CSV table of C-alpha atoms in Angstrom, one decimal:
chain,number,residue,atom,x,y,z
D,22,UNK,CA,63.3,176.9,167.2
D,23,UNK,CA,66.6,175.1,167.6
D,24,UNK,CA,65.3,173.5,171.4
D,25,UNK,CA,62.3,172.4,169.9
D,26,UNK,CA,63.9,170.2,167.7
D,27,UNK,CA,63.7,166.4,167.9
D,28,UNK,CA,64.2,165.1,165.0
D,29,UNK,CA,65.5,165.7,161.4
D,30,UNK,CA,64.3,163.7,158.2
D,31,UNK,CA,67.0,163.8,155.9
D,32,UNK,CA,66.1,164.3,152.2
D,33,UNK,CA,68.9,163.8,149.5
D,34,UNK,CA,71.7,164.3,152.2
D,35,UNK,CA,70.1,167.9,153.5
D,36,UNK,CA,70.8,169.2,156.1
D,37,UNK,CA,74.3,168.8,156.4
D,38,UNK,CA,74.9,167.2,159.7
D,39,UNK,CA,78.0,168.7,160.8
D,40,UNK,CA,79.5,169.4,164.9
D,41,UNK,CA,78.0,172.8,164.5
D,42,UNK,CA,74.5,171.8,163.9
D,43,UNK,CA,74.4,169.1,166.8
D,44,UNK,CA,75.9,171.5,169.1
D,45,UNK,CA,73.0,173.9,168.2
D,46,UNK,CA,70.3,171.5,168.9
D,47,UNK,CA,70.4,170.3,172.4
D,48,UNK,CA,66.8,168.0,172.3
D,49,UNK,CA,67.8,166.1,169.2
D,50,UNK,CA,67.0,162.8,169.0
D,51,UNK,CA,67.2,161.1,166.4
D,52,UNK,CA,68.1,161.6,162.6
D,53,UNK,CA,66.3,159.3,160.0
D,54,UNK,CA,67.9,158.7,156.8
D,55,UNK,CA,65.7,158.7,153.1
D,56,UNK,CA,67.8,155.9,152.0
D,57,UNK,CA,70.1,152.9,153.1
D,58,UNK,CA,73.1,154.4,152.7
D,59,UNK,CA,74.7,156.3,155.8
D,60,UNK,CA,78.3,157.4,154.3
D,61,UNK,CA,77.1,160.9,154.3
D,62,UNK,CA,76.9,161.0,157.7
D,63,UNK,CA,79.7,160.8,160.4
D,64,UNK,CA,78.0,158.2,162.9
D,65,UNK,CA,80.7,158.3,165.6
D,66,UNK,CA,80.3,162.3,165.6
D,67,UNK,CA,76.3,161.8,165.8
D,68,UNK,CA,76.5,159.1,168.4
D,69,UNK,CA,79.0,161.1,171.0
D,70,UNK,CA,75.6,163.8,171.3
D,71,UNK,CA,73.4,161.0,172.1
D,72,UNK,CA,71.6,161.4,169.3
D,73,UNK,CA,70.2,157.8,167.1
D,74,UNK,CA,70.3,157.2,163.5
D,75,UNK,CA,68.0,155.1,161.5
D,76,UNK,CA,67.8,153.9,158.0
D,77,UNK,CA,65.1,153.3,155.6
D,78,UNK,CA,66.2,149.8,154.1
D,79,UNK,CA,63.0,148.2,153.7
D,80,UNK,CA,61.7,151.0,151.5
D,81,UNK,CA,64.2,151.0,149.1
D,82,UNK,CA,65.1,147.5,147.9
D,83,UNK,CA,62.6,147.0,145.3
D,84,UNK,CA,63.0,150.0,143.2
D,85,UNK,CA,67.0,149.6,143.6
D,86,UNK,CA,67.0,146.1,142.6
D,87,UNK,CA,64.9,147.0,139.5
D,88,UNK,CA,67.0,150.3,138.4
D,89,UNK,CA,70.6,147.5,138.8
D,90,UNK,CA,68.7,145.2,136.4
D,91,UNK,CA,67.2,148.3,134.1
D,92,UNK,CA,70.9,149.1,133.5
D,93,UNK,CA,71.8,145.5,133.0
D,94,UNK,CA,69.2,145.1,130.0
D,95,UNK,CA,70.1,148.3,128.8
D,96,UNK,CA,73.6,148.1,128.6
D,97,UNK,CA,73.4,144.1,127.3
D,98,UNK,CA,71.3,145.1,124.3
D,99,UNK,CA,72.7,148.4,123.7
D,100,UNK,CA,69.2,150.4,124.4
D,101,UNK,CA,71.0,153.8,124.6
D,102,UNK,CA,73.0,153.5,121.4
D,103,UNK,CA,69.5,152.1,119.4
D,104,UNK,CA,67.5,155.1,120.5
D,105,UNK,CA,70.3,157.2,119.5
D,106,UNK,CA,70.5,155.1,116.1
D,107,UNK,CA,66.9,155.0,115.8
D,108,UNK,CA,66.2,158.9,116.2
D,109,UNK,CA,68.9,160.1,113.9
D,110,UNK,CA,68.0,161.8,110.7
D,111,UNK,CA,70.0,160.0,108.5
D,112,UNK,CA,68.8,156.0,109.5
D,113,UNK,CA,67.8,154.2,106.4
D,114,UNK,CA,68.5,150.6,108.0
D,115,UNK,CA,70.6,149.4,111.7
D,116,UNK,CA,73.4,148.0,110.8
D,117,UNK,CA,73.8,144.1,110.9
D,118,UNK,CA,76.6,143.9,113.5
D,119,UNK,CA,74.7,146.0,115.6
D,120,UNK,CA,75.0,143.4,118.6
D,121,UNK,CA,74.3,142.9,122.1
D,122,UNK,CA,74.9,140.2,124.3
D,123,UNK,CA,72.6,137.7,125.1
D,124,UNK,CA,71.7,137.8,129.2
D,125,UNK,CA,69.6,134.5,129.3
D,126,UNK,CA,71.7,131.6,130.2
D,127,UNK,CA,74.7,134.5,131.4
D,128,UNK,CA,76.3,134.1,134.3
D,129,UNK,CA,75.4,137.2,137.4
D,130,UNK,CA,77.9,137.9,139.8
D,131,UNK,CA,76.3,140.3,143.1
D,132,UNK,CA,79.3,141.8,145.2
D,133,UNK,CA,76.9,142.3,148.2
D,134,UNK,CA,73.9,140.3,148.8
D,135,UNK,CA,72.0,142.3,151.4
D,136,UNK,CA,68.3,142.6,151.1
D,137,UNK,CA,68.9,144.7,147.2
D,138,UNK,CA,71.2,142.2,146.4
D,139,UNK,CA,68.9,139.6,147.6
D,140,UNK,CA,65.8,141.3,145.7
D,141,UNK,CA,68.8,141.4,142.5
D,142,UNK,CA,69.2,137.4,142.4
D,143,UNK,CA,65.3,137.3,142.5
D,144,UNK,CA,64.9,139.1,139.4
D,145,UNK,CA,67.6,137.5,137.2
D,146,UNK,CA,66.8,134.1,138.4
D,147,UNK,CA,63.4,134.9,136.3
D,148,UNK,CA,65.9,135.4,133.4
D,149,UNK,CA,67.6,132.1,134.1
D,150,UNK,CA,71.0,133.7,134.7
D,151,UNK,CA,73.7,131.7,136.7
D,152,UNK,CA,74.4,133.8,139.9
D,153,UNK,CA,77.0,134.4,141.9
D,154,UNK,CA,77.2,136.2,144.9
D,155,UNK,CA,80.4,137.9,147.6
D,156,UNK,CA,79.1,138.8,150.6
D,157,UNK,CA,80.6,139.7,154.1
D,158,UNK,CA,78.6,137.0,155.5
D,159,UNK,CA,77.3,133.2,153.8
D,160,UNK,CA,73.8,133.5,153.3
D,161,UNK,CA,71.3,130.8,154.9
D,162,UNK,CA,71.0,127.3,152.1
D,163,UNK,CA,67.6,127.9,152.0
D,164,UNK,CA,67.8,131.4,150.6
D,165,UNK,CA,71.0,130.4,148.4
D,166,UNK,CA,68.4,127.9,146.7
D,167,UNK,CA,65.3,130.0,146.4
D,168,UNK,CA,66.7,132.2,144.0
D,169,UNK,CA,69.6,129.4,142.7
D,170,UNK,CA,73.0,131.1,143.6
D,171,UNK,CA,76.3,130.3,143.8
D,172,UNK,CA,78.3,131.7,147.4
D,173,UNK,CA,82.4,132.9,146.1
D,174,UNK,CA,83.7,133.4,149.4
D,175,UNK,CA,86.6,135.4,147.6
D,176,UNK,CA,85.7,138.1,145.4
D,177,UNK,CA,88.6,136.6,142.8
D,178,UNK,CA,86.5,133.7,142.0
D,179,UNK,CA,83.1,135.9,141.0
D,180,UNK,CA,85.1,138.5,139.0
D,181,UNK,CA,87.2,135.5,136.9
D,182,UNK,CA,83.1,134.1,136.2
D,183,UNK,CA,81.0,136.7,135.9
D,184,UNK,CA,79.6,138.3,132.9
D,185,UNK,CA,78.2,141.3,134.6
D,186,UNK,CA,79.3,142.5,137.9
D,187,UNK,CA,76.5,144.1,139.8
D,188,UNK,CA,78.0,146.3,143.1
D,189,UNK,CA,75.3,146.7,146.1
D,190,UNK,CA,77.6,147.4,149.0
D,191,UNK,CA,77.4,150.4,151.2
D,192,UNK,CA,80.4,153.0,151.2
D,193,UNK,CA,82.9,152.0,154.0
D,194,UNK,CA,86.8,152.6,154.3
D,195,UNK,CA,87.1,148.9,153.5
D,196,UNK,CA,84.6,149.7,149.8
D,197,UNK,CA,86.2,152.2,149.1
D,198,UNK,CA,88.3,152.0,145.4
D,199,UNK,CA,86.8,148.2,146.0
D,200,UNK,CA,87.2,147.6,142.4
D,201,UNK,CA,90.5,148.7,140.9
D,202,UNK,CA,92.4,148.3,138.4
D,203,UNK,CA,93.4,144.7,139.6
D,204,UNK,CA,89.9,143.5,139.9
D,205,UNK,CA,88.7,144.5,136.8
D,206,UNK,CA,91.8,143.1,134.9
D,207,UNK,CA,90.4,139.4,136.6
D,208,UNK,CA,87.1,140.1,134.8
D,209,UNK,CA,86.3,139.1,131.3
D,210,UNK,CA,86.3,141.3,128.5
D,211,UNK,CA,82.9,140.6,127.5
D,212,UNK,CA,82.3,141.5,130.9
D,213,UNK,CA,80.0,144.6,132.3
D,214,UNK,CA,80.2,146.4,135.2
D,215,UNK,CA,77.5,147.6,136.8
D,216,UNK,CA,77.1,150.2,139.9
D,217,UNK,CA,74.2,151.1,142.3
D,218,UNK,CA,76.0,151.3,145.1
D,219,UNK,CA,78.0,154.4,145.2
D,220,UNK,CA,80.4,156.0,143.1
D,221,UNK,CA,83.5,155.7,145.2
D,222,UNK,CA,83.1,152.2,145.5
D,223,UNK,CA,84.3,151.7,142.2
D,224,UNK,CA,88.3,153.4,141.2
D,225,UNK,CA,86.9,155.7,138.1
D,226,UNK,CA,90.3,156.8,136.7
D,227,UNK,CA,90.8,152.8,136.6
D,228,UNK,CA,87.3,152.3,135.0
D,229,UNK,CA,88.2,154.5,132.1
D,230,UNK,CA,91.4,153.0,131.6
D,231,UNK,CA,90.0,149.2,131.5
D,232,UNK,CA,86.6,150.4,128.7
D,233,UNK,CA,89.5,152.3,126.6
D,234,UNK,CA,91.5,149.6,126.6
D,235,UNK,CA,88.4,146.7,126.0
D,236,UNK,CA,89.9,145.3,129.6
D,237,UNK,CA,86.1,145.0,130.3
D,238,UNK,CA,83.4,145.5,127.7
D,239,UNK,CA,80.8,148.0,129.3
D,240,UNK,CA,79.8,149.9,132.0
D,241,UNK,CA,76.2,150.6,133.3
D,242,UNK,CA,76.4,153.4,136.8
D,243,UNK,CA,73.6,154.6,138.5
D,244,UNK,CA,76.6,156.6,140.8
D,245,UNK,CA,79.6,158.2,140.4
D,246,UNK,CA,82.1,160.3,142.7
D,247,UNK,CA,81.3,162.9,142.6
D,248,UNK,CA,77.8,163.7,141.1
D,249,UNK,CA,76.9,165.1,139.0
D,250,UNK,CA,80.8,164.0,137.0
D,251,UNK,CA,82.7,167.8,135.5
D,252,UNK,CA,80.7,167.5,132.1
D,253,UNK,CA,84.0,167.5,130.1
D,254,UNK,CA,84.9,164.1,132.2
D,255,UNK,CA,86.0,160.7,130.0
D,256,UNK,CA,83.5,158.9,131.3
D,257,UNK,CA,80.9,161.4,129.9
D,258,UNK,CA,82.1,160.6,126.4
D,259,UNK,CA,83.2,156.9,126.6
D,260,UNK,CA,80.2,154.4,124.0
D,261,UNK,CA,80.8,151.7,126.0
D,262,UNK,CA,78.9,153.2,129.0
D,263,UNK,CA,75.7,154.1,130.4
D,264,UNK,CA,75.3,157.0,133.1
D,265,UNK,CA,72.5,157.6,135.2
D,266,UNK,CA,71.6,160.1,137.8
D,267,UNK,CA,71.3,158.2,140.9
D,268,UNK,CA,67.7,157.4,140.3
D,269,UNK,CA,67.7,154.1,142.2
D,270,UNK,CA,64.9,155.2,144.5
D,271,UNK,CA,62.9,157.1,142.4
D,272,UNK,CA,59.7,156.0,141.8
D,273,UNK,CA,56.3,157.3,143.6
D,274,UNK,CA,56.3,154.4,145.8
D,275,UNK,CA,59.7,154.4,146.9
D,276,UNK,CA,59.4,158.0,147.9
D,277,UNK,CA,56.3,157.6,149.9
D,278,UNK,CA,57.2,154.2,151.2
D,279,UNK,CA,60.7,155.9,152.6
D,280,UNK,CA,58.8,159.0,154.2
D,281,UNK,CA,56.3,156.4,156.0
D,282,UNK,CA,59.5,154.3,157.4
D,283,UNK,CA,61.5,157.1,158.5
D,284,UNK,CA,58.3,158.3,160.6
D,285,UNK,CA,57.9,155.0,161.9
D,286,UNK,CA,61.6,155.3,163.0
D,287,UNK,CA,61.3,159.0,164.5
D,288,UNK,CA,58.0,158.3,166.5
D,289,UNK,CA,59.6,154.8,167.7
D,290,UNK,CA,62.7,156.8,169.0
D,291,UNK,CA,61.0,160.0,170.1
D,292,UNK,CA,58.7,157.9,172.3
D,293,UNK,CA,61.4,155.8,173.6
D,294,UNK,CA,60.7,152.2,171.8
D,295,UNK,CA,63.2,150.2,169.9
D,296,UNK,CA,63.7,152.0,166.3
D,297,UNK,CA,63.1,149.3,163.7
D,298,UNK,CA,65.9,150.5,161.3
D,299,UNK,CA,68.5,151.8,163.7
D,300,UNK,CA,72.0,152.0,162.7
D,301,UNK,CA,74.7,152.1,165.0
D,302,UNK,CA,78.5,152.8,164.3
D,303,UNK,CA,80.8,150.7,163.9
């Protein structure tokens, strides 16, 4: 079959898209992602057999912007720990000084405001947080004022503010170990980190030093490097923070919305018209 093929749909990062597999399939044409993210891929390598690449951002930004503020509710009221508290055997009462923190009137600070990011600021505007946002690039005054936020054109100045710290940037050499041990010591300690990004965009040896040591208060990670973590791994054990398995685009919709725009990029490419989520290497 291997010169009949095309194009591939990749599903969850399979197949692997190594030298070996190009080489063996001389009439592909294009690959289409199930997902923004592209660091699983090696783009040069793809692009030196001629073959394009596309993305499904569009289909993903909703349900990825609602599973970052999920975790920021959860981990601000302490959701995890009630259910735990509220399930035991032994509850007779909750405890008095059984506290969250109040998110109304916090301040938000987005370290990438692409379209998630974007879609992020939406949603906590509704809660009347103050946002913040870093971004490679200054989004347009009009869009800053629609949703109400605040542009730190150094990351410094969002960490030193911020009472949660949501990450939506892809995985690049420059992302990578983005926030180390240095940035998280300019955050707050009543400060939460959250991730939906990827796991090695955050240092995680660092992470469990700064929640051990109350250098930040919580964590809330959709993704970590790798996944699933070793289950005898700190973080696995840690109160202070709340792990999810990567479900950032997992509702019904999302799926079948992603399936529909990665068709819409492999019959664009296959019959030769611009792909509407192409993405090229840098």
């Amino acid at each position: 079959m291997s010169k009949k093929v095309q194009a591939i749909y990749l599903w969850w990062h399979k197949p692997v898209i190594d030298q070996e597999l190009l080489q063996s399939l001389p009439n592909l044409k294009v690959i289409a992602n199930s997902g923004v993210g592209m660091d699983h891929l090696d783009l040069k390598l793809v692009a030196s057999f001629g073959v394009k690449m596309a993305n499904a951002p569009h289909a993903v930004s909703s349900s990825t912007a609602d599973t970052g503020m999920a975790l920021l509710l959860a981990s601000a009221r302490r959701l995890v720990e009630g259910y735990q508290i509220a399930i035991s055997s032994d509850m007779e009462y909750c405890e008095a000084d059984f506290l969250g923190v109040e998110v109304t009137g916090a301040t938000l600070g987005i370290i990438g405001m692409g379209s998630i990011g974007y879609k992020i600021a939406l949603r906590a505007k509704a809660f009347e947080m103050n946002i913040l946002y870093h971004n490679r690039t200054r989004r347009k005054e009009q869009e800053e004022q629609a949703v109400g936020a605040t542009y730190c054109e150094k990351i410094d100045n969002l960490l030193q503010q911020a009472d949660f710290v949501m990450v939506v940037v892809s995985l690049t050499p420059q992302t990578h170990k983005l926030i180390g041990k240095r940035e998280m010591e300019l955050m707050k300690p009543t400060a939460t980190l959250i991730n939906i990004s990827r796991g090695a965009v955050i240092d995680q040896e660092a992470l469990v030093t700064a929640l051990q040591t109350g250098v930040i208060r919580a964590a809330a990670l959709d993704v970590t490097y790798p996944e699933p973590l070793p289950r005898d791994h700190t973080l696995l054990k840690l109160k202070n923070v709340i792990i999810t398995p990567h479900l950032g685009i997992k509702t019904d919709k999302a799926t079948y919305m992603i399936t529909e725009e990665a068709t819409e990029n492999i019959l664009a490419a296959l019959n030769g018209l611009p792909i509407p989520s192409e993405v090229l290497p840098s």
